[in-house]
PDB file of C-alpha atoms and ligand atoms in Angstrom:
ATOM      1  CA  UNK O   3       0.043  -0.013  -0.001  1.00 97.00           C
ATOM      2  CA  UNK O   4       2.705   2.485   1.053  1.00 98.00           C
ATOM      3  CA  UNK O   5       6.318   2.076   0.063  1.00 98.00           C
ATOM      4  CA  UNK O   6       9.052   4.276   1.167  1.00 98.00           C
ATOM      5  CA  UNK O   7      12.368   3.840  -0.767  1.00 98.00           C
ATOM      6  CA  UNK O   8      15.731   5.114   0.178  1.00 97.00           C
ATOM      7  CA  UNK O   9      14.510   8.640   1.303  1.00 97.00           C
ATOM      8  CA  UNK O  10      16.893  11.222   2.653  1.00 97.00           C
ATOM      9  CA  UNK O  11      15.453  14.342   4.167  1.00 97.00           C
ATOM     10  CA  UNK O  12      17.365  17.420   5.013  1.00 97.00           C
ATOM     11  CA  UNK O  13      16.152  20.460   7.041  1.00 97.00           C
ATOM     12  CA  UNK O  14      17.298  23.814   5.946  1.00 94.00           C
ATOM     13  CA  UNK O  15      19.666  22.244   3.499  1.00 82.00           C
ATOM     14  CA  UNK O  16      22.012  20.833   5.900  1.00 88.00           C
ATOM     15  CA  UNK O  17      20.542  19.031   9.020  1.00 88.00           C
ATOM     16  CA  UNK O  18      19.795  15.437   8.111  1.00 92.00           C
ATOM     17  CA  UNK O  19      16.401  14.343   9.435  1.00 95.00           C
ATOM     18  CA  UNK O  20      16.555  10.947   7.572  1.00 97.00           C
ATOM     19  CA  UNK O  21      19.444   9.308   5.888  1.00 96.00           C
ATOM     20  CA  UNK O  22      18.242   6.338   4.003  1.00 95.00           C
ATOM     21  CA  UNK O  23      14.930   4.909   4.940  1.00 97.00           C
ATOM     22  CA  UNK O  24      13.037   2.322   3.320  1.00 97.00           C
ATOM     23  CA  UNK O  25       9.923   0.501   4.545  1.00 97.00           C
ATOM     24  CA  UNK O  26       6.530  -1.081   3.420  1.00 97.00           C
ATOM     25  CA  UNK O  27       3.111  -0.710   5.005  1.00 98.00           C
ATOM     26  CA  UNK O  28       1.046  -3.430   3.621  1.00 97.00           C
ATOM     27  CA  UNK O  29      -2.758  -2.848   3.367  1.00 97.00           C
ATOM     28  CA  UNK O  30      -4.523  -4.007   6.484  1.00 97.00           C
ATOM     29  CA  UNK O  31      -1.299  -3.945   8.688  1.00 97.00           C
ATOM     30  CA  UNK O  32      -0.447  -2.092  11.594  1.00 98.00           C
ATOM     31  CA  UNK O  33       3.182  -1.046  11.262  1.00 98.00           C
ATOM     32  CA  UNK O  34       5.099   0.409  14.301  1.00 97.00           C
ATOM     33  CA  UNK O  35       7.905   2.866  13.949  1.00 97.00           C
ATOM     34  CA  UNK O  36      10.070   2.925  17.143  1.00 94.00           C
ATOM     35  CA  UNK O  37      12.953   5.150  18.035  1.00 92.00           C
ATOM     36  CA  UNK O  38      14.228   7.642  20.594  1.00 89.00           C
ATOM     37  CA  UNK O  39      13.928  11.286  20.623  1.00 90.00           C
ATOM     38  CA  UNK O  40      15.287  12.793  17.503  1.00 93.00           C
ATOM     39  CA  UNK O  41      15.582   9.648  15.608  1.00 94.00           C
ATOM     40  CA  UNK O  42      13.526  10.862  12.833  1.00 96.00           C
ATOM     41  CA  UNK O  43      10.128   9.422  13.386  1.00 95.00           C
ATOM     42  CA  UNK O  44       8.070  12.551  12.997  1.00 95.00           C
ATOM     43  CA  UNK O  45      10.330  13.611  10.031  1.00 97.00           C
ATOM     44  CA  UNK O  46       9.086  10.325   8.347  1.00 98.00           C
ATOM     45  CA  UNK O  47       5.511  11.061   8.956  1.00 97.00           C
ATOM     46  CA  UNK O  48       6.017  14.514   7.577  1.00 96.00           C
ATOM     47  CA  UNK O  49       7.670  13.152   4.385  1.00 98.00           C
ATOM     48  CA  UNK O  50       4.672  10.901   3.795  1.00 98.00           C
ATOM     49  CA  UNK O  51       2.035  13.580   4.613  1.00 96.00           C
ATOM     50  CA  UNK O  52       3.876  16.019   2.337  1.00 97.00           C
ATOM     51  CA  UNK O  53       4.297  18.763   5.111  1.00 95.00           C
ATOM     52  CA  UNK O  54       8.190  18.913   5.321  1.00 96.00           C
ATOM     53  CA  UNK O  55       8.043  22.244   3.442  1.00 95.00           C
ATOM     54  CA  UNK O  56       6.164  23.775   6.268  1.00 94.00           C
ATOM     55  CA  UNK O  57       9.290  22.906   8.533  1.00 94.00           C
ATOM     56  CA  UNK O  58      11.893  23.870   5.969  1.00 95.00           C
ATOM     57  CA  UNK O  59      12.494  20.291   5.171  1.00 97.00           C
ATOM     58  CA  UNK O  60      12.921  18.546   1.800  1.00 96.00           C
ATOM     59  CA  UNK O  61      13.174  15.027   0.627  1.00 97.00           C
ATOM     60  CA  UNK O  62      16.459  15.100  -1.210  1.00 96.00           C
ATOM     61  CA  UNK O  63      16.532  11.577  -2.502  1.00 96.00           C
ATOM     62  CA  UNK O  64      14.306   8.479  -2.769  1.00 97.00           C
ATOM     63  CA  UNK O  65      10.747   7.855  -3.518  1.00 98.00           C
ATOM     64  CA  UNK O  66       7.262   7.504  -1.558  1.00 98.00           C
ATOM     65  CA  UNK O  67       4.400   5.760  -3.240  1.00 98.00           C
ATOM     66  CA  UNK O  68       0.741   5.087  -2.074  1.00 98.00           C
ATOM     67  CA  UNK O  69      -0.881   2.339  -4.302  1.00 96.00           C
ATOM     68  CA  UNK O  70       1.825   2.721  -6.759  1.00 96.00           C
ATOM     69  CA  UNK O  71       1.466   6.539  -7.199  1.00 96.00           C
ATOM     70  CA  UNK O  72       4.137   8.844  -6.073  1.00 97.00           C
ATOM     71  CA  UNK O  73       3.194  11.136  -3.151  1.00 98.00           C
ATOM     72  CA  UNK O  74       6.388  13.300  -3.442  1.00 97.00           C
ATOM     73  CA  UNK O  75       5.004  15.832  -5.831  1.00 93.00           C
ATOM     74  CA  UNK O  76       1.725  16.155  -4.354  1.00 97.00           C
ATOM     75  CA  UNK O  77       0.280  18.701  -1.951  1.00 96.00           C
ATOM     76  CA  UNK O  78      -0.787  17.795   1.671  1.00 95.00           C
ATOM     77  CA  UNK O  79      -4.503  18.188   0.615  1.00 93.00           C
ATOM     78  CA  UNK O  80      -4.074  15.826  -2.324  1.00 95.00           C
ATOM     79  CA  UNK O  81      -2.237  13.381  -0.071  1.00 97.00           C
ATOM     80  CA  UNK O  82      -5.341  13.432   2.360  1.00 95.00           C
ATOM     81  CA  UNK O  83      -7.670  13.055  -0.577  1.00 93.00           C
ATOM     82  CA  UNK O  84      -5.631  10.020  -1.606  1.00 95.00           C
ATOM     83  CA  UNK O  85      -6.492   8.549   1.698  1.00 96.00           C
ATOM     84  CA  UNK O  86      -3.335   9.029   3.763  1.00 97.00           C
ATOM     85  CA  UNK O  87      -4.151  11.076   6.964  1.00 96.00           C
ATOM     86  CA  UNK O  88      -2.074  12.055   9.953  1.00 95.00           C
ATOM     87  CA  UNK O  89      -3.714  12.557  13.288  1.00 91.00           C
ATOM     88  CA  UNK O  90      -2.283  15.976  14.655  1.00 73.00           C
ATOM     89  CA  UNK O  91       0.970  15.614  16.777  1.00 65.00           C
ATOM     90  CA  UNK O  92       0.881  16.264  20.283  1.00 58.00           C
ATOM     91  CA  UNK O  93      -2.901  16.717  20.327  1.00 66.00           C
ATOM     92  CA  UNK O  94      -2.830  19.771  18.275  1.00 79.00           C
ATOM     93  CA  UNK O  95      -6.622  20.083  18.249  1.00 88.00           C
ATOM     94  CA  UNK O  96      -8.244  23.444  18.125  1.00 91.00           C
ATOM     95  CA  UNK O  97      -8.780  24.000  21.767  1.00 90.00           C
ATOM     96  CA  UNK O  98     -11.067  27.125  21.495  1.00 93.00           C
ATOM     97  CA  UNK O  99     -13.571  25.155  19.316  1.00 95.00           C
ATOM     98  CA  UNK O 100     -15.957  22.648  20.544  1.00 96.00           C
ATOM     99  CA  UNK O 101     -15.487  18.820  20.072  1.00 96.00           C
ATOM    100  CA  UNK O 102     -18.066  18.719  17.363  1.00 96.00           C
ATOM    101  CA  UNK O 103     -16.544  21.597  15.487  1.00 96.00           C
ATOM    102  CA  UNK O 104     -13.011  19.909  15.647  1.00 95.00           C
ATOM    103  CA  UNK O 105     -14.550  16.705  14.268  1.00 95.00           C
ATOM    104  CA  UNK O 106     -16.219  18.596  11.370  1.00 93.00           C
ATOM    105  CA  UNK O 107     -12.836  20.162  10.508  1.00 91.00           C
ATOM    106  CA  UNK O 108     -11.513  16.637  10.020  1.00 89.00           C
ATOM    107  CA  UNK O 109     -14.168  16.151   7.292  1.00 89.00           C
ATOM    108  CA  UNK O 110     -13.349  19.398   5.636  1.00 81.00           C
ATOM    109  CA  UNK O 111     -13.431  19.316   1.927  1.00 76.00           C
ATOM    110  CA  UNK O 112     -14.936  15.790   1.904  1.00 77.00           C
ATOM    111  CA  UNK O 113     -17.828  15.854  -0.545  1.00 78.00           C
ATOM    112  CA  UNK O 114     -19.102  12.313  -0.093  1.00 83.00           C
ATOM    113  CA  UNK O 115     -21.777  12.872   2.586  1.00 86.00           C
ATOM    114  CA  UNK O 116     -22.451   9.172   3.210  1.00 89.00           C
ATOM    115  CA  UNK O 117     -18.743   8.552   3.833  1.00 89.00           C
ATOM    116  CA  UNK O 118     -18.738  11.438   6.206  1.00 92.00           C
ATOM    117  CA  UNK O 119     -21.799  10.186   7.997  1.00 93.00           C
ATOM    118  CA  UNK O 120     -20.170   6.694   8.238  1.00 93.00           C
ATOM    119  CA  UNK O 121     -16.824   8.238   9.577  1.00 95.00           C
ATOM    120  CA  UNK O 122     -18.925  10.160  12.233  1.00 95.00           C
ATOM    121  CA  UNK O 123     -20.713   6.897  13.394  1.00 95.00           C
ATOM    122  CA  UNK O 124     -17.450   5.133  13.687  1.00 95.00           C
ATOM    123  CA  UNK O 125     -15.794   7.994  15.637  1.00 96.00           C
ATOM    124  CA  UNK O 126     -18.808   8.089  18.127  1.00 96.00           C
ATOM    125  CA  UNK O 127     -18.681   4.268  18.255  1.00 95.00           C
ATOM    126  CA  UNK O 128     -15.003   4.228  19.236  1.00 94.00           C
ATOM    127  CA  UNK O 129     -15.299   7.342  21.410  1.00 95.00           C
ATOM    128  CA  UNK O 130     -18.610   7.689  22.947  1.00 95.00           C
ATOM    129  CA  UNK O 131     -17.250  10.465  25.098  1.00 95.00           C
ATOM    130  CA  UNK O 132     -16.858  12.661  22.045  1.00 96.00           C
ATOM    131  CA  UNK O 133     -20.556  12.314  21.375  1.00 96.00           C
ATOM    132  CA  UNK O 134     -21.334  13.186  25.032  1.00 96.00           C
ATOM    133  CA  UNK O 135     -19.119  16.066  25.193  1.00 95.00           C
ATOM    134  CA  UNK O 136     -19.861  17.345  21.602  1.00 95.00           C
ATOM    135  CA  UNK O 137     -20.597  21.051  22.696  1.00 96.00           C
ATOM    136  CA  UNK O 138     -17.842  21.279  25.156  1.00 96.00           C
ATOM    137  CA  UNK O 139     -14.736  23.259  24.225  1.00 96.00           C
ATOM    138  CA  UNK O 140     -11.868  20.909  23.457  1.00 94.00           C
ATOM    139  CA  UNK O 141      -9.781  22.853  25.938  1.00 93.00           C
ATOM    140  CA  UNK O 142     -11.897  21.396  28.689  1.00 93.00           C
ATOM    141  CA  UNK O 143     -11.120  17.623  27.533  1.00 93.00           C
ATOM    142  CA  UNK O 144      -8.670  15.549  29.748  1.00 90.00           C
ATOM    143  CA  UNK O 145      -5.270  14.707  28.076  1.00 89.00           C
ATOM    144  CA  UNK O 146      -6.505  11.297  27.111  1.00 89.00           C
ATOM    145  CA  UNK O 147      -9.905  12.573  25.646  1.00 92.00           C
ATOM    146  CA  UNK O 148      -7.858  15.267  23.565  1.00 92.00           C
ATOM    147  CA  UNK O 149      -5.899  12.429  22.192  1.00 92.00           C
ATOM    148  CA  UNK O 150      -9.056  10.600  21.209  1.00 93.00           C
ATOM    149  CA  UNK O 151     -10.366  13.835  19.671  1.00 95.00           C
ATOM    150  CA  UNK O 152      -7.139  14.107  17.628  1.00 95.00           C
ATOM    151  CA  UNK O 153      -7.435  10.621  16.439  1.00 95.00           C
ATOM    152  CA  UNK O 154     -11.216  11.027  15.692  1.00 96.00           C
ATOM    153  CA  UNK O 155     -10.549  14.138  13.742  1.00 95.00           C
ATOM    154  CA  UNK O 156      -8.247  12.146  11.491  1.00 95.00           C
ATOM    155  CA  UNK O 157     -10.895   9.282  11.115  1.00 96.00           C
ATOM    156  CA  UNK O 158     -13.283  11.960   9.938  1.00 96.00           C
ATOM    157  CA  UNK O 159     -11.387  12.163   6.619  1.00 94.00           C
ATOM    158  CA  UNK O 160     -12.030   8.382   6.099  1.00 94.00           C
ATOM    159  CA  UNK O 161      -8.295   7.428   5.916  1.00 96.00           C
ATOM    160  CA  UNK O 162      -7.283   4.388   4.136  1.00 97.00           C
ATOM    161  CA  UNK O 163      -3.845   4.778   5.890  1.00 98.00           C
ATOM    162  CA  UNK O 164      -3.893   6.442   9.427  1.00 98.00           C
ATOM    163  CA  UNK O 165      -0.702   8.035  10.477  1.00 98.00           C
ATOM    164  CA  UNK O 166      -0.326   8.340  14.239  1.00 97.00           C
ATOM    165  CA  UNK O 167       2.591  10.393  15.940  1.00 95.00           C
ATOM    166  CA  UNK O 168       3.069   9.145  19.496  1.00 93.00           C
ATOM    167  CA  UNK O 169      -0.476   8.920  20.590  1.00 93.00           C
ATOM    168  CA  UNK O 170       0.611   7.728  23.916  1.00 91.00           C
ATOM    169  CA  UNK O 171       2.692  10.708  24.849  1.00 89.00           C
ATOM    170  CA  UNK O 172       1.879  12.099  28.135  1.00 86.00           C
ATOM    171  CA  UNK O 173      -0.770   9.590  29.002  1.00 89.00           C
ATOM    172  CA  UNK O 174      -1.165   7.491  32.226  1.00 88.00           C
ATOM    173  CA  UNK O 175      -0.454   3.616  31.613  1.00 88.00           C
ATOM    174  CA  UNK O 176      -4.053   2.762  31.838  1.00 87.00           C
ATOM    175  CA  UNK O 177      -5.001   5.260  29.100  1.00 90.00           C
ATOM    176  CA  UNK O 178      -2.113   4.060  26.956  1.00 92.00           C
ATOM    177  CA  UNK O 179      -3.435   0.612  27.058  1.00 91.00           C
ATOM    178  CA  UNK O 180      -6.856   1.938  26.079  1.00 91.00           C
ATOM    179  CA  UNK O 181      -5.380   3.910  23.070  1.00 93.00           C
ATOM    180  CA  UNK O 182      -3.659   0.629  22.145  1.00 94.00           C
ATOM    181  CA  UNK O 183      -6.931  -1.208  22.148  1.00 94.00           C
ATOM    182  CA  UNK O 184      -8.631   1.481  20.163  1.00 94.00           C
ATOM    183  CA  UNK O 185      -5.885   1.375  17.488  1.00 96.00           C
ATOM    184  CA  UNK O 186      -6.423  -2.351  17.110  1.00 96.00           C
ATOM    185  CA  UNK O 187     -10.071  -1.725  16.944  1.00 95.00           C
ATOM    186  CA  UNK O 188      -9.706   0.988  14.305  1.00 96.00           C
ATOM    187  CA  UNK O 189      -7.320  -1.432  12.229  1.00 97.00           C
ATOM    188  CA  UNK O 190      -9.872  -4.208  12.570  1.00 95.00           C
ATOM    189  CA  UNK O 191     -12.465  -2.220  10.983  1.00 93.00           C
ATOM    190  CA  UNK O 192     -10.406  -1.765   7.902  1.00 94.00           C
ATOM    191  CA  UNK O 193      -7.949   1.128   8.417  1.00 96.00           C
ATOM    192  CA  UNK O 194      -4.157   0.449   7.749  1.00 98.00           C
ATOM    193  CA  UNK O 195      -1.993   2.082  10.339  1.00 98.00           C
ATOM    194  CA  UNK O 196       1.420   3.404  10.714  1.00 98.00           C
ATOM    195  CA  UNK O 197       2.047   4.016  14.498  1.00 97.00           C
ATOM    196  CA  UNK O 198       4.927   6.000  15.578  1.00 96.00           C
ATOM    197  CA  UNK O 199       5.839   5.495  19.180  1.00 93.00           C
ATOM    198  CA  UNK O 200       8.403   5.724  21.951  1.00 88.00           C
ATOM    199  CA  UNK O 201       6.248   3.435  23.885  1.00 90.00           C
ATOM    200  CA  UNK O 202       7.527   0.373  22.332  1.00 91.00           C
ATOM    201  CA  UNK O 203       5.517  -1.905  24.713  1.00 90.00           C
ATOM    202  CA  UNK O 204       2.103  -0.435  23.433  1.00 93.00           C
ATOM    203  CA  UNK O 205       3.287  -0.367  19.862  1.00 95.00           C
ATOM    204  CA  UNK O 206       4.557  -3.904  19.779  1.00 95.00           C
ATOM    205  CA  UNK O 207       1.528  -5.109  21.441  1.00 94.00           C
ATOM    206  CA  UNK O 208      -0.623  -3.886  18.619  1.00 96.00           C
ATOM    207  CA  UNK O 209       1.555  -4.003  15.486  1.00 97.00           C
ATOM    208  CA  UNK O 210       2.087  -6.761  13.116  1.00 96.00           C
ATOM    209  CA  UNK O 211       5.356  -5.278  11.731  1.00 97.00           C
ATOM    210  CA  UNK O 212       7.811  -3.045  13.251  1.00 96.00           C
ATOM    211  CA  UNK O 213      10.973  -1.060  12.587  1.00 95.00           C
ATOM    212  CA  UNK O 214      13.440   0.857  14.733  1.00 94.00           C
ATOM    213  CA  UNK O 215      14.741   4.192  13.581  1.00 94.00           C
ATOM    214  CA  UNK O 216      18.230   5.243  14.934  1.00 92.00           C
ATOM    215  CA  UNK O 217      19.615   8.616  13.912  1.00 93.00           C
ATOM    216  CA  UNK O 218      17.668   8.745  10.679  1.00 95.00           C
ATOM    217  CA  UNK O 219      18.227   5.105   9.578  1.00 95.00           C
ATOM    218  CA  UNK O 220      16.325   1.882  10.082  1.00 96.00           C
ATOM    219  CA  UNK O 221      18.424  -0.188  12.387  1.00 93.00           C
ATOM    220  CA  UNK O 222      16.042  -3.179  12.842  1.00 93.00           C
ATOM    221  CA  UNK O 223      12.892  -4.413  11.274  1.00 95.00           C
ATOM    222  CA  UNK O 224      10.825  -7.311  11.344  1.00 95.00           C
ATOM    223  CA  UNK O 225       7.617  -8.975  12.700  1.00 96.00           C
ATOM    224  CA  UNK O 226       6.541  -7.036  15.933  1.00 95.00           C
ATOM    225  CA  UNK O 227       6.732 -10.280  17.902  1.00 93.00           C
ATOM    226  CA  UNK O 228      10.373 -10.710  16.827  1.00 93.00           C
ATOM    227  CA  UNK O 229      11.188  -7.130  17.840  1.00 92.00           C
ATOM    228  CA  UNK O 230       9.524  -7.512  21.140  1.00 91.00           C
ATOM    229  CA  UNK O 231      11.805 -10.563  21.809  1.00 90.00           C
ATOM    230  CA  UNK O 232      14.861  -9.036  20.684  1.00 87.00           C
ATOM    231  CA  UNK O 233      17.356  -8.265  23.360  1.00 84.00           C
ATOM    232  CA  UNK O 234      18.535  -4.874  22.104  1.00 80.00           C
ATOM    233  CA  UNK O 235      14.857  -3.695  22.011  1.00 82.00           C
ATOM    234  CA  UNK O 236      14.077  -5.041  25.328  1.00 80.00           C
ATOM    235  CA  UNK O 237      17.052  -3.393  26.753  1.00 74.00           C
ATOM    236  CA  UNK O 238      16.581   0.006  25.035  1.00 71.00           C
ATOM    237  CA  UNK O 239      12.929   0.392  24.984  1.00 69.00           C
ATOM    238  CA  UNK O 240      11.112  -2.294  27.070  1.00 65.00           C
ATOM    239  CA  UNK O 241      11.305  -2.053  30.917  1.00 55.00           C
ATOM    240  CA  UNK O 242      10.028  -5.541  32.053  1.00 45.00           C
ATOM    241  CA  UNK O 243       7.238  -7.707  30.655  1.00 46.00           C
ATOM    242  CA  UNK O 244       5.479  -6.209  27.721  1.00 48.00           C
ATOM    243  CA  UNK O 245       2.334  -8.156  27.991  1.00 46.00           C
ATOM    244  CA  UNK O 246       1.812  -7.237  31.622  1.00 44.00           C
ATOM    245  CA  UNK O 247       2.646  -3.697  30.743  1.00 44.00           C
ATOM    246  CA  UNK O 248      -0.175  -3.237  28.269  1.00 45.00           C
ATOM    247  CA  UNK O 249      -2.395  -6.147  28.756  1.00 44.00           C
ATOM    248  CA  UNK O 250      -2.422  -6.913  25.142  1.00 46.00           C
ATOM    249  CA  UNK O 251      -1.915 -10.322  23.627  1.00 45.00           C
ATOM    250  CA  UNK O 252       1.150 -10.472  21.480  1.00 42.00           C
ATOM    251  CA  UNK O 253       0.768 -12.689  18.538  1.00 39.00           C
ATOM    252  CA  UNK O 254       2.352 -16.167  19.122  1.00 39.00           C
ATOM    253  CA  UNK O 255       5.641 -16.087  17.392  1.00 37.00           C
ATOM    254  CA  UNK O 256       5.859 -19.809  16.874  1.00 43.00           C
ATOM    255  CA  UNK O 257       9.374 -20.509  15.503  1.00 46.00           C
ATOM    256  CA  UNK O 258      11.167 -17.341  16.144  1.00 48.00           C
ATOM    257  CA  UNK O 259      10.771 -15.040  13.082  1.00 49.00           C
ATOM    258  CA  UNK O 260      13.939 -13.821  11.361  1.00 54.00           C
ATOM    259  CA  UNK O 261      14.862 -10.125  12.010  1.00 57.00           C
ATOM    260  CA  UNK O 262      16.621  -8.004   9.447  1.00 58.00           C
ATOM    261  CA  UNK O 263      19.480  -6.066  10.804  1.00 55.00           C
ATOM    262  CA  UNK O 264      21.399  -3.344   9.146  1.00 54.00           C
ATOM    263  CA  UNK O 265      24.960  -2.860  10.063  1.00 43.00           C
ATOM    264  CA  UNK O 266      27.072  -0.131   8.757  1.00 41.00           C
TER     265      UNK O 266
HETATM  266  N1  ADP H  28      12.119  21.884  11.667  1.00 62.75           N
HETATM  267  C1  ADP H  28      13.342  21.368  11.685  1.00 62.75           C
HETATM  268  N2  ADP H  28      14.457  22.002  11.384  1.00 62.75           N
HETATM  269  C2  ADP H  28      15.740  21.479  11.650  1.00 62.75           C
HETATM  270  N3  ADP H  28      15.820  20.182  12.174  1.00 62.75           N
HETATM  271  C3  ADP H  28      14.716  19.568  12.483  1.00 62.75           C
HETATM  272  C4  ADP H  28      13.538  20.121  12.280  1.00 62.75           C
HETATM  273  N4  ADP H  28      12.580  19.113  12.722  1.00 62.75           N
HETATM  274  C5  ADP H  28      13.367  18.031  13.170  1.00 62.75           C
HETATM  275  N5  ADP H  28      14.588  18.285  12.986  1.00 62.75           N
HETATM  276  C6  ADP H  28      15.798  17.354  13.305  1.00 62.75           C
HETATM  277  O1  ADP H  28      15.679  16.120  12.568  1.00 62.75           O
HETATM  278  C7  ADP H  28      16.074  15.058  13.456  1.00 62.75           C
HETATM  279  C8  ADP H  28      14.771  14.160  13.621  1.00 62.75           C
HETATM  280  O2  ADP H  28      13.901  14.739  14.287  1.00 62.75           O
HETATM  281  P1  ADP H  28      12.258  14.207  14.482  1.00 62.75           P
HETATM  282  O3  ADP H  28      11.810  13.603  13.266  1.00 62.75           O
HETATM  283  O4  ADP H  28      11.534  15.230  15.159  1.00 62.75           O
HETATM  284  O5  ADP H  28      12.628  13.104  15.420  1.00 62.75           O
HETATM  285  P2  ADP H  28      11.706  12.174  16.457  1.00 62.75           P
HETATM  286  O6  ADP H  28      10.221  12.397  16.029  1.00 62.75           O
HETATM  287  O7  ADP H  28      11.895  10.717  16.226  1.00 62.75           O
HETATM  288  O8  ADP H  28      11.890  12.580  17.870  1.00 62.75           O
HETATM  289  C9  ADP H  28      16.470  15.634  14.799  1.00 62.75           C
HETATM  290  O9  ADP H  28      17.865  15.765  14.791  1.00 62.75           O
HETATM  291  C10 ADP H  28      15.784  17.040  14.790  1.00 62.75           C
HETATM  292  O10 ADP H  28      16.553  17.945  15.473  1.00 62.75           O
HETATM  293 MG1   MG H  29       8.508  13.140  17.038  1.00 62.75          MG
END
């Protein structure tokens, strides 16, 4: 569905955000992108959404395609129209507007009324609180509810590929687990997901495939269960037992799947 091939991203012509990143997001999957602060996770999402220019960044090399069509020369609005939608980072919702108004903005530009009605039903089903608090200003929502609104707003555009940038950031563990379940639920209802996370426990609990970004490069990639079992990943990103941490069932790995490791 989405392919990223050898992309290099520079900010302001010099600072390298990504060096040489390739990945595939197959239709129907949840692909997790892990990595520490500054690894290039947000940069990767910006490159896919076409918003690098707003941050003085540029794809210098490589290709990004969605269903075989290049995204690189398209505007952010065209990329959304193609079905690739990113939930706002850091819960950047419109705090002065009501919950309902925020959701309406997510469907902005959509002409297909029945698709929008379907999306709204899905959002209210996933997040009943957004229905109950419809008239309330978004600023009055709790952190977890604001995150739900951010995801709900993205879903209003009926994405085929949903991009999430650290949806667990700043949330309490119980809420992180809840967000994890919601992401799995969204995926089961037919939306492909690319999940950028520092919370490897949650991300590997819901993802089928995962990769680790290290200073702008893919250092490790493979089935999520294999990464969860990998010692480096455990040491770096997972404190203790992941299943206990999030209460999510990891897919049985069976014979240990092979990991692809990049060495320089
Ligand atoms: N607008 C920007 N201008 C210059 N450098 C940036 C900008 N945004 C990010 N970077 C740099 O790009 C690298 C990757 O950042 P980022 O993609 O935000 O990482 P992550 O999301 O994994 O924390 C970092 O070195 C960061 O300082
Ligand atoms: Mg980031």
